[in-house]
PDB file of C-alpha atoms in Angstrom:
ATOM      1  CA  MET A   1     -33.419  18.589  19.693  1.00  0.00           C
ATOM      2  CA  GLY A   2     -30.457  16.242  18.868  1.00  0.00           C
ATOM      3  CA  GLU A   3     -29.603  17.266  15.599  1.00  0.00           C
ATOM      4  CA  GLN A   4     -26.446  19.323  14.826  1.00  0.00           C
ATOM      5  CA  GLN A   5     -25.749  21.805  12.319  1.00  0.00           C
ATOM      6  CA  GLN A   6     -22.281  22.279  10.764  1.00  0.00           C
ATOM      7  CA  VAL A   7     -19.995  24.209  12.768  1.00  0.00           C
ATOM      8  CA  ARG A   8     -17.730  26.843  10.420  1.00  0.00           C
ATOM      9  CA  PHE A   9     -14.127  26.347  11.474  1.00  0.00           C
ATOM     10  CA  PRO A  10     -11.264  28.389   9.775  1.00  0.00           C
ATOM     11  CA  GLN A  11      -9.980  26.078   6.676  1.00  0.00           C
ATOM     12  CA  GLU A  12      -6.596  25.782   8.466  1.00  0.00           C
ATOM     13  CA  VAL A  13      -7.840  24.275  11.621  1.00  0.00           C
ATOM     14  CA  ILE A  14     -10.059  21.942   9.584  1.00  0.00           C
ATOM     15  CA  ASP A  15      -6.889  20.605   7.701  1.00  0.00           C
ATOM     16  CA  GLU A  16      -4.653  20.489  11.060  1.00  0.00           C
ATOM     17  CA  TYR A  17      -7.143  18.190  12.627  1.00  0.00           C
ATOM     18  CA  ALA A  18      -8.071  16.198   9.477  1.00  0.00           C
ATOM     19  CA  ALA A  19      -4.353  15.225   9.316  1.00  0.00           C
ATOM     20  CA  LEU A  20      -4.881  13.721  12.287  1.00  0.00           C
ATOM     21  CA  GLY A  21      -7.656  11.649  11.316  1.00  0.00           C
ATOM     22  CA  VAL A  22     -10.178  13.817  13.455  1.00  0.00           C
ATOM     23  CA  ASP A  23     -13.877  14.575  12.504  1.00  0.00           C
ATOM     24  CA  LEU A  24     -13.709  18.190  13.628  1.00  0.00           C
ATOM     25  CA  PRO A  25     -17.446  19.231  13.391  1.00  0.00           C
ATOM     26  CA  ALA A  26     -18.050  15.679  15.807  1.00  0.00           C
ATOM     27  CA  LEU A  27     -15.470  16.369  18.198  1.00  0.00           C
ATOM     28  CA  PHE A  28     -16.725  19.850  18.706  1.00  0.00           C
ATOM     29  CA  SER A  29     -20.702  18.640  18.459  1.00  0.00           C
ATOM     30  CA  ALA A  30     -21.045  19.672  22.256  1.00  0.00           C
ATOM     31  CA  GLY A  31     -20.910  15.735  23.425  1.00  0.00           C
ATOM     32  CA  HIS A  32     -23.529  13.685  24.660  1.00  0.00           C
ATOM     33  CA  LEU A  33     -24.753  15.938  27.378  1.00  0.00           C
ATOM     34  CA  GLY A  34     -24.688  18.902  24.867  1.00  0.00           C
ATOM     35  CA  THR A  35     -26.766  16.761  22.416  1.00  0.00           C
ATOM     36  CA  ARG A  36     -29.298  15.800  25.109  1.00  0.00           C
ATOM     37  CA  MET A  37     -29.718  19.619  26.105  1.00  0.00           C
ATOM     38  CA  GLY A  38     -30.233  20.592  22.566  1.00  0.00           C
ATOM     39  CA  VAL A  39     -27.059  22.927  22.414  1.00  0.00           C
ATOM     40  CA  GLN A  40     -25.927  23.620  18.565  1.00  0.00           C
ATOM     41  CA  ILE A  41     -22.549  25.114  17.910  1.00  0.00           C
ATOM     42  CA  LEU A  42     -23.066  27.517  15.155  1.00  0.00           C
ATOM     43  CA  GLU A  43     -19.725  29.539  15.050  1.00  0.00           C
ATOM     44  CA  ALA A  44     -16.378  28.370  16.303  1.00  0.00           C
ATOM     45  CA  SER A  45     -12.834  29.775  16.368  1.00  0.00           C
ATOM     46  CA  ALA A  46      -9.913  30.689  18.945  1.00  0.00           C
ATOM     47  CA  GLU A  47     -11.436  33.985  19.004  1.00  0.00           C
ATOM     48  CA  LYS A  48     -15.142  33.676  19.342  1.00  0.00           C
ATOM     49  CA  VAL A  49     -17.425  30.529  19.741  1.00  0.00           C
ATOM     50  CA  VAL A  50     -21.502  30.849  19.526  1.00  0.00           C
ATOM     51  CA  GLY A  51     -23.803  28.616  20.424  1.00  0.00           C
ATOM     52  CA  THR A  52     -27.660  28.139  21.299  1.00  0.00           C
ATOM     53  CA  MET A  53     -29.785  25.933  23.448  1.00  0.00           C
ATOM     54  CA  PRO A  54     -33.601  25.842  23.849  1.00  0.00           C
ATOM     55  CA  VAL A  55     -35.014  26.424  26.850  1.00  0.00           C
ATOM     56  CA  GLU A  56     -37.794  24.111  26.923  1.00  0.00           C
ATOM     57  CA  GLY A  57     -36.470  20.846  28.434  1.00  0.00           C
ATOM     58  CA  ASN A  58     -33.781  22.662  30.340  1.00  0.00           C
ATOM     59  CA  THR A  59     -35.847  24.391  33.249  1.00  0.00           C
ATOM     60  CA  GLN A  60     -35.885  23.698  37.047  1.00  0.00           C
ATOM     61  CA  PRO A  61     -38.953  23.017  39.068  1.00  0.00           C
ATOM     62  CA  TYR A  62     -40.366  26.833  38.710  1.00  0.00           C
ATOM     63  CA  GLY A  63     -40.050  26.576  34.854  1.00  0.00           C
ATOM     64  CA  LEU A  64     -37.118  28.892  34.602  1.00  0.00           C
ATOM     65  CA  LEU A  65     -34.056  27.969  32.810  1.00  0.00           C
ATOM     66  CA  HIS A  66     -31.905  25.924  35.001  1.00  0.00           C
ATOM     67  CA  GLY A  67     -28.953  27.446  36.187  1.00  0.00           C
ATOM     68  CA  GLY A  68     -26.851  24.144  35.722  1.00  0.00           C
ATOM     69  CA  ALA A  69     -28.126  24.684  31.805  1.00  0.00           C
ATOM     70  CA  SER A  70     -26.414  28.066  31.502  1.00  0.00           C
ATOM     71  CA  ALA A  71     -23.335  26.388  33.301  1.00  0.00           C
ATOM     72  CA  VAL A  72     -23.343  23.532  30.429  1.00  0.00           C
ATOM     73  CA  LEU A  73     -23.977  25.843  27.779  1.00  0.00           C
ATOM     74  CA  ALA A  74     -20.695  28.275  29.174  1.00  0.00           C
ATOM     75  CA  GLU A  75     -18.777  25.374  29.491  1.00  0.00           C
ATOM     76  CA  THR A  76     -19.119  24.029  26.289  1.00  0.00           C
ATOM     77  CA  LEU A  77     -18.390  26.833  24.443  1.00  0.00           C
ATOM     78  CA  GLY A  78     -15.621  28.326  26.622  1.00  0.00           C
ATOM     79  CA  SER A  79     -14.144  24.757  26.358  1.00  0.00           C
ATOM     80  CA  VAL A  80     -14.313  25.016  22.318  1.00  0.00           C
ATOM     81  CA  GLY A  81     -12.658  28.186  22.402  1.00  0.00           C
ATOM     82  CA  SER A  82      -9.730  26.690  24.608  1.00  0.00           C
ATOM     83  CA  MET A  83      -9.291  23.823  22.304  1.00  0.00           C
ATOM     84  CA  LEU A  84      -9.065  25.608  19.375  1.00  0.00           C
ATOM     85  CA  HIS A  85      -6.878  27.761  20.963  1.00  0.00           C
ATOM     86  CA  GLY A  86      -4.465  25.113  22.150  1.00  0.00           C
ATOM     87  CA  GLY A  87      -4.318  23.246  18.807  1.00  0.00           C
ATOM     88  CA  SER A  88      -4.276  19.646  17.983  1.00  0.00           C
ATOM     89  CA  SER A  89      -1.290  18.925  20.272  1.00  0.00           C
ATOM     90  CA  LYS A  90      -3.243  20.013  23.532  1.00  0.00           C
ATOM     91  CA  ILE A  91      -6.296  19.241  25.667  1.00  0.00           C
ATOM     92  CA  ALA A  92      -8.522  21.846  27.118  1.00  0.00           C
ATOM     93  CA  VAL A  93      -9.780  20.651  30.916  1.00  0.00           C
ATOM     94  CA  GLY A  94     -12.091  23.043  32.818  1.00  0.00           C
ATOM     95  CA  VAL A  95     -10.550  24.008  35.785  1.00  0.00           C
ATOM     96  CA  ASP A  96     -12.610  26.923  37.406  1.00  0.00           C
ATOM     97  CA  LEU A  97     -15.760  27.771  36.296  1.00  0.00           C
ATOM     98  CA  ASN A  98     -18.449  30.759  37.631  1.00  0.00           C
ATOM     99  CA  CYS A  99     -21.705  31.714  36.638  1.00  0.00           C
ATOM    100  CA  THR A 100     -23.745  34.909  37.850  1.00  0.00           C
ATOM    101  CA  HIS A 101     -27.545  34.724  36.525  1.00  0.00           C
ATOM    102  CA  HIS A 102     -29.013  37.712  35.921  1.00  0.00           C
ATOM    103  CA  ARG A 103     -32.699  37.232  34.936  1.00  0.00           C
ATOM    104  CA  GLY A 104     -34.860  34.122  34.011  1.00  0.00           C
ATOM    105  CA  VAL A 105     -36.230  32.860  31.299  1.00  0.00           C
ATOM    106  CA  ARG A 106     -39.306  30.665  30.356  1.00  0.00           C
ATOM    107  CA  SER A 107     -39.424  29.888  26.610  1.00  0.00           C
ATOM    108  CA  GLY A 108     -37.603  30.349  23.481  1.00  0.00           C
ATOM    109  CA  LEU A 109     -33.803  30.092  22.775  1.00  0.00           C
ATOM    110  CA  VAL A 110     -30.982  31.483  24.774  1.00  0.00           C
ATOM    111  CA  THR A 111     -27.676  32.246  22.756  1.00  0.00           C
ATOM    112  CA  GLY A 112     -24.150  32.169  24.124  1.00  0.00           C
ATOM    113  CA  VAL A 113     -21.131  34.016  22.877  1.00  0.00           C
ATOM    114  CA  ALA A 114     -17.547  33.104  24.381  1.00  0.00           C
ATOM    115  CA  THR A 115     -14.545  35.183  23.992  1.00  0.00           C
ATOM    116  CA  PRO A 116     -11.236  35.144  25.195  1.00  0.00           C
ATOM    117  CA  VAL A 117      -9.747  37.179  28.118  1.00  0.00           C
ATOM    118  CA  HIS A 118      -6.757  35.290  28.273  1.00  0.00           C
ATOM    119  CA  ARG A 119      -4.949  32.717  25.831  1.00  0.00           C
ATOM    120  CA  GLY A 120      -1.610  31.784  27.086  1.00  0.00           C
ATOM    121  CA  ARG A 121       0.619  28.265  26.894  1.00  0.00           C
ATOM    122  CA  SER A 122      -0.750  26.432  29.766  1.00  0.00           C
ATOM    123  CA  THR A 123      -4.152  28.048  30.398  1.00  0.00           C
ATOM    124  CA  ALA A 124      -7.030  29.478  28.326  1.00  0.00           C
ATOM    125  CA  THR A 125     -10.137  31.797  30.103  1.00  0.00           C
ATOM    126  CA  TYR A 126     -12.782  32.882  28.422  1.00  0.00           C
ATOM    127  CA  GLU A 127     -15.832  35.223  29.189  1.00  0.00           C
ATOM    128  CA  ILE A 128     -19.144  33.573  28.184  1.00  0.00           C
ATOM    129  CA  VAL A 129     -22.263  35.817  27.834  1.00  0.00           C
ATOM    130  CA  ILE A 130     -25.762  34.097  27.379  1.00  0.00           C
ATOM    131  CA  SER A 131     -28.348  36.309  26.212  1.00  0.00           C
ATOM    132  CA  ASP A 132     -32.266  35.740  25.565  1.00  0.00           C
ATOM    133  CA  GLU A 133     -34.040  35.932  22.295  1.00  0.00           C
ATOM    134  CA  GLN A 134     -34.764  39.900  22.901  1.00  0.00           C
ATOM    135  CA  GLY A 135     -30.719  40.191  23.395  1.00  0.00           C
ATOM    136  CA  ARG A 136     -31.160  40.861  27.356  1.00  0.00           C
ATOM    137  CA  ARG A 137     -28.256  39.257  29.347  1.00  0.00           C
ATOM    138  CA  VAL A 138     -29.342  36.154  31.051  1.00  0.00           C
ATOM    139  CA  CYS A 139     -26.405  34.639  32.523  1.00  0.00           C
ATOM    140  CA  SER A 140     -22.550  36.012  32.838  1.00  0.00           C
ATOM    141  CA  ALA A 141     -19.902  32.989  32.965  1.00  0.00           C
ATOM    142  CA  ARG A 142     -15.944  32.754  33.038  1.00  0.00           C
ATOM    143  CA  LEU A 143     -14.101  29.567  32.233  1.00  0.00           C
ATOM    144  CA  THR A 144     -10.506  28.875  32.720  1.00  0.00           C
ATOM    145  CA  CYS A 145      -8.973  25.700  31.064  1.00  0.00           C
ATOM    146  CA  LEU A 146      -5.802  24.235  31.702  1.00  0.00           C
ATOM    147  CA  LEU A 147      -4.300  22.771  28.225  1.00  0.00           C
ATOM    148  CA  ARG A 148      -2.493  19.765  28.714  1.00  0.00           C
ATOM    149  CA  ASP A 149      -0.530  17.948  26.230  1.00  0.00           C
ATOM    150  CA  VAL A 150      -1.978  15.282  24.628  1.00  0.00           C
ATOM    151  CA  ASN A 151      -1.463  11.696  25.331  1.00  0.00           C
ATOM    152  CA  LYS A 152      -1.461   8.527  23.677  1.00  0.00           C
ATOM    153  CA  GLY A 153      -4.226   7.257  25.222  1.00  0.00           C
ATOM    154  CA  ASP A 154      -6.542  10.174  24.668  1.00  0.00           C
ATOM    155  CA  ALA A 155      -7.292   9.428  21.235  1.00  0.00           C
ATOM    156  CA  ALA A 156      -9.163   6.505  22.273  1.00  0.00           C
ATOM    157  CA  HIS A 157     -11.918   8.847  24.428  1.00  0.00           C
ATOM    158  CA  VAL A 158     -12.301  11.582  21.832  1.00  0.00           C
ATOM    159  CA  GLN A 159     -15.693  11.372  19.966  1.00  0.00           C
ATOM    160  CA  GLY A 160     -15.352  11.488  16.370  1.00  0.00           C
ATOM    161  CA  SER A 161     -11.317  10.519  16.352  1.00  0.00           C
ATOM    162  CA  GLY A 162      -9.827   8.457  13.916  1.00  0.00           C
ATOM    163  CA  ALA A 163      -8.676   6.036  16.513  1.00  0.00           C
TER     164      ALA A 163
END
């Protein structure tokens, strides 16, 4: 569950972050929480972010996928898209997340796809659709991130940075 796959990024994005000494796949690996929950980011660009998460280990007492687990997947995918939109001079900070849960899932893998609703200079909003293995919508979410300028002390807190 904790093993990360290689994320596909546009070459110009890899080059931009490499020039800053940042290991882009490590930076966008979903972090410690995402790793614990088995989140795998499969594709990442400012236009579309795709990731998966197992239902097993992420359930509530009735054996259904926990709504908070869907929220973690949604915020992870939307944040990655926002960070890629903002570029290396910005940090994406989630300021609003809402999730509507449509159906329960008891097993398998869910897939989330984040697409932009708005990409501005100071905010980015992504819609995230989470589906089960049969392609049925499990959750609809929307995440808005503030895009703030990078501060000197930020690199010390970024996983995978050269700092």
